Short mmCIF file of N, CA and C and ligand atoms in Angstrom, two decimals:
data_model
loop_
_atom_site.label_atom_id
_atom_site.label_comp_id
_atom_site.label_asym_id
_atom_site.label_seq_id
_atom_site.Cartn_x
_atom_site.Cartn_y
_atom_site.Cartn_z
N MET A 5 -86.12 -40.80 106.31
CA MET A 5 -85.20 -40.97 107.14
C MET A 5 -84.93 -42.05 107.91
N SER A 6 -84.69 -43.14 106.64
CA SER A 6 -84.39 -44.88 106.95
C SER A 6 -83.17 -44.85 106.22
N GLN A 7 -82.58 -43.84 105.79
CA GLN A 7 -81.03 -44.10 105.17
C GLN A 7 -80.17 -43.04 105.66
N ALA A 8 -79.18 -43.25 105.36
CA ALA A 8 -78.00 -42.34 106.02
C ALA A 8 -77.92 -41.34 104.76
N SER A 9 -77.10 -40.24 105.32
CA SER A 9 -76.77 -39.39 103.76
C SER A 9 -75.62 -39.51 102.88
N ASN A 10 -74.97 -40.89 103.54
CA ASN A 10 -74.05 -41.29 102.61
C ASN A 10 -74.29 -42.34 101.87
N GLY A 11 -75.37 -42.73 102.33
CA GLY A 11 -76.18 -43.82 101.10
C GLY A 11 -75.47 -44.94 101.93
N ALA A 12 -75.62 -45.26 103.08
CA ALA A 12 -74.97 -46.63 104.01
C ALA A 12 -76.70 -47.62 103.85
N ARG A 13 -76.13 -48.60 104.10
CA ARG A 13 -77.72 -49.07 104.13
C ARG A 13 -77.19 -49.71 105.80
N ILE A 14 -78.99 -49.86 106.01
CA ILE A 14 -78.58 -50.81 107.51
C ILE A 14 -79.07 -51.96 107.60
N VAL A 15 -78.25 -52.60 108.10
CA VAL A 15 -78.39 -54.41 107.57
C VAL A 15 -78.48 -55.04 109.31
N ARG A 16 -78.78 -56.34 109.29
CA ARG A 16 -78.83 -56.55 110.60
C ARG A 16 -77.06 -57.33 111.06
N CYS A 17 -77.08 -57.30 112.06
CA CYS A 17 -75.92 -57.59 112.45
C CYS A 17 -75.80 -58.71 113.11
N PRO A 18 -75.02 -59.60 112.59
CA PRO A 18 -75.19 -61.19 112.31
C PRO A 18 -74.88 -61.45 114.28
N GLY A 19 -74.01 -60.37 114.99
CA GLY A 19 -73.43 -60.69 116.00
C GLY A 19 -74.87 -60.75 117.17
N CYS A 20 -75.37 -59.42 117.23
CA CYS A 20 -76.64 -59.32 117.75
C CYS A 20 -77.59 -58.95 117.22
N GLY A 21 -77.92 -59.03 116.38
CA GLY A 21 -79.09 -59.04 115.65
C GLY A 21 -79.58 -57.60 115.51
N GLY A 22 -78.87 -56.23 115.86
CA GLY A 22 -79.47 -55.21 115.91
C GLY A 22 -78.95 -54.50 114.42
N PRO A 23 -79.55 -53.30 114.47
CA PRO A 23 -79.04 -52.53 113.20
C PRO A 23 -77.57 -52.37 113.12
N SER A 24 -76.67 -52.64 111.81
CA SER A 24 -75.24 -52.26 111.64
C SER A 24 -75.35 -51.27 110.24
N VAL A 25 -74.48 -50.53 110.54
CA VAL A 25 -74.17 -49.46 109.06
C VAL A 25 -73.42 -50.31 108.07
N TYR A 26 -73.85 -50.79 107.19
CA TYR A 26 -73.22 -51.52 106.50
C TYR A 26 -72.61 -50.33 105.16
N ALA A 27 -71.62 -49.69 105.52
CA ALA A 27 -70.80 -48.99 104.81
C ALA A 27 -69.50 -48.90 105.00
N LEU A 28 -68.52 -48.34 103.91
CA LEU A 28 -67.02 -48.48 104.06
C LEU A 28 -66.31 -47.65 105.40
N GLU A 29 -67.14 -47.24 106.10
CA GLU A 29 -66.74 -46.42 107.36
C GLU A 29 -66.91 -47.82 108.67
N ASN A 30 -67.57 -48.46 108.27
CA ASN A 30 -67.85 -49.71 109.14
C ASN A 30 -66.98 -50.67 108.66
N VAL A 31 -65.83 -50.60 109.33
CA VAL A 31 -64.69 -51.71 108.79
C VAL A 31 -65.14 -53.48 109.94
N HIS A 32 -66.13 -52.89 110.65
CA HIS A 32 -66.66 -54.22 110.99
C HIS A 32 -67.96 -54.93 110.32
N ARG A 33 -68.40 -54.19 109.31
CA ARG A 33 -69.31 -54.94 108.32
C ARG A 33 -69.11 -56.16 108.25
N PRO A 34 -70.55 -56.78 107.86
CA PRO A 34 -71.67 -56.16 108.62
C PRO A 34 -72.20 -56.53 109.98
N PHE A 35 -70.92 -56.76 110.80
CA PHE A 35 -70.89 -56.58 112.16
C PHE A 35 -71.04 -55.09 112.69
N CYS A 36 -71.56 -54.89 113.72
CA CYS A 36 -72.00 -53.77 114.33
C CYS A 36 -70.81 -52.90 114.56
N SER A 37 -70.17 -53.80 115.32
CA SER A 37 -69.09 -53.42 115.94
C SER A 37 -68.11 -54.48 116.27
N ALA A 38 -66.72 -54.06 116.40
CA ALA A 38 -65.55 -55.27 116.86
C ALA A 38 -65.94 -56.22 117.63
N ARG A 39 -66.78 -56.20 118.91
CA ARG A 39 -67.04 -56.82 119.82
C ARG A 39 -67.75 -58.03 119.01
N CYS A 40 -69.04 -57.35 118.02
CA CYS A 40 -70.03 -58.66 117.68
C CYS A 40 -69.06 -59.67 116.95
N LYS A 41 -68.06 -58.63 116.13
CA LYS A 41 -67.22 -59.28 114.99
C LYS A 41 -66.56 -60.28 116.26
N ASN A 42 -65.71 -59.99 116.61
CA ASN A 42 -64.60 -61.03 117.72
C ASN A 42 -65.93 -61.87 118.22
N ASN A 43 -66.84 -61.93 118.74
CA ASN A 43 -67.52 -62.61 119.62
C ASN A 43 -68.11 -64.02 118.32
N ASP A 44 -68.44 -63.73 117.43
CA ASP A 44 -69.08 -64.31 116.44
C ASP A 44 -67.86 -65.58 115.44
N PHE A 45 -66.81 -64.45 115.26
CA PHE A 45 -65.41 -65.40 115.36
C PHE A 45 -65.31 -66.21 115.82
N GLY A 46 -65.47 -66.12 117.00
CA GLY A 46 -64.63 -66.99 118.04
C GLY A 46 -65.92 -67.85 118.54
N ALA A 47 -67.17 -67.82 118.42
CA ALA A 47 -67.96 -69.05 118.30
C ALA A 47 -67.43 -69.79 116.85
N TRP A 48 -67.08 -68.93 115.93
CA TRP A 48 -67.33 -69.82 114.96
C TRP A 48 -66.08 -70.66 114.49
N ALA A 49 -64.81 -70.25 115.11
CA ALA A 49 -63.44 -70.90 115.34
C ALA A 49 -63.52 -71.87 116.30
N SER A 50 -63.94 -71.54 117.60
CA SER A 50 -64.23 -73.09 118.77
C SER A 50 -65.07 -74.33 117.94
N GLU A 51 -66.05 -73.98 117.58
CA GLU A 51 -67.02 -74.49 116.37
C GLU A 51 -66.12 -75.52 115.53
N GLY A 52 -65.34 -74.63 114.63
CA GLY A 52 -64.99 -75.34 113.37
C GLY A 52 -63.82 -76.16 113.21
N TYR A 53 -63.10 -75.90 114.70
CA TYR A 53 -61.85 -76.57 114.49
C TYR A 53 -62.15 -77.93 115.35
N SER A 54 -63.90 -78.58 115.74
CA SER A 54 -63.91 -79.58 116.33
C SER A 54 -64.64 -80.15 115.68
N VAL A 55 -64.30 -80.16 113.91
CA VAL A 55 -64.95 -81.21 113.29
C VAL A 55 -64.29 -82.25 113.27
N PRO A 56 -64.72 -83.45 113.33
CA PRO A 56 -64.05 -84.83 113.49
C PRO A 56 -63.77 -85.00 112.00
N VAL A 57 -62.32 -85.79 112.21
CA VAL A 57 -61.80 -86.39 110.90
C VAL A 57 -61.94 -87.68 110.65
N ASP A 58 -62.35 -88.14 109.76
CA ASP A 58 -62.46 -89.73 109.35
C ASP A 58 -60.59 -90.06 109.28
N ALA A 59 -60.57 -90.29 110.40
CA ALA A 59 -58.96 -90.96 109.85
C ALA A 59 -58.94 -92.06 109.85
N ASP A 60 -60.32 -92.98 110.21
CA ASP A 60 -59.95 -94.03 109.84
C ASP A 60 -60.53 -94.53 108.50
N LEU A 61 -60.45 -93.98 107.89
CA LEU A 61 -60.84 -94.17 106.77
C LEU A 61 -60.18 -95.11 105.84
N PRO A 62 -60.07 -96.07 105.02
CA PRO A 62 -59.08 -96.81 104.36
C PRO A 62 -58.58 -95.88 103.52
N PRO A 63 -57.41 -95.69 102.53
CA PRO A 63 -56.94 -94.99 101.49
C PRO A 63 -57.25 -95.91 100.25
N PRO A 64 -57.21 -94.75 99.35
CA PRO A 64 -58.34 -95.13 98.14
C PRO A 64 -56.97 -96.20 97.43
N ASP A 65 -57.89 -97.04 96.82
CA ASP A 65 -57.69 -98.49 96.38
C ASP A 65 -56.98 -97.92 94.83
N ILE A 66 -55.78 -97.60 94.80
CA ILE A 66 -55.35 -97.01 93.61
C ILE A 66 -53.98 -98.25 93.34
N ASP A 67 -54.62 -98.51 92.05
CA ASP A 67 -54.27 -99.62 91.04
C ASP A 67 -52.63 -99.22 90.69
N LEU A 68 -51.47 -99.98 91.64
CA LEU A 68 -50.09 -99.48 91.36
C LEU A 68 -49.65 -100.14 89.91
N ASP A 69 -50.53 -101.38 89.70
CA ASP A 69 -50.38 -102.22 88.74
C ASP A 69 -49.63 -101.10 87.24
N THR A 70 -49.70 -100.04 87.12
CA THR A 70 -50.03 -99.19 86.15
C THR A 70 -48.42 -98.82 85.89
N ASP A 71 -47.80 -98.75 87.03
CA ASP A 71 -46.56 -98.34 87.09
C ASP A 71 -45.36 -99.13 86.42
N ARG A 72 -45.94 -100.83 86.94
CA ARG A 72 -45.13 -101.61 87.28
C ARG A 72 -44.79 -101.86 85.60
N GLY A 73 -45.60 -101.48 84.65
CA GLY A 73 -45.13 -101.87 83.14
C GLY A 73 -43.91 -101.37 82.37
N ASP A 74 -43.33 -100.12 83.14
CA ASP A 74 -41.80 -99.64 82.69
C ASP A 74 -41.05 -99.44 83.58
N THR A 75 -40.19 -100.73 84.10
CA THR A 75 -39.53 -100.39 84.89
C THR A 75 -38.10 -100.28 84.53
N GLN A 76 -38.05 -100.37 82.98
CA GLN A 76 -36.35 -99.89 82.69
C GLN A 76 -35.79 -98.86 82.84
N PRO A 77 -35.00 -98.26 83.21
CA PRO A 77 -34.01 -96.69 83.13
C PRO A 77 -33.73 -96.66 81.69
N HIS A 78 -34.32 -94.98 81.27
CA HIS A 78 -34.05 -94.92 80.03
C HIS A 78 -32.40 -94.93 79.34
ZN1 ZN B 106 -73.70 -56.41 116.83
#
């Protein structure tokens, strides 16, 4: 009785930690519901967009002299 009749698996919902039906009929899988899915995504988005960007890094030291060897038009 631990397995659904359609072969669906019960997984742990990443949102609430509760049981979630991992099947095609569960469009929110692996989440148990849209609420958990939205909550998890909201938390991820709010944290993901706060990643600091190293804008102070100097540009890579590109050797431009390699392009100066052939400046004549064809
Ligand atoms: Zn849940």
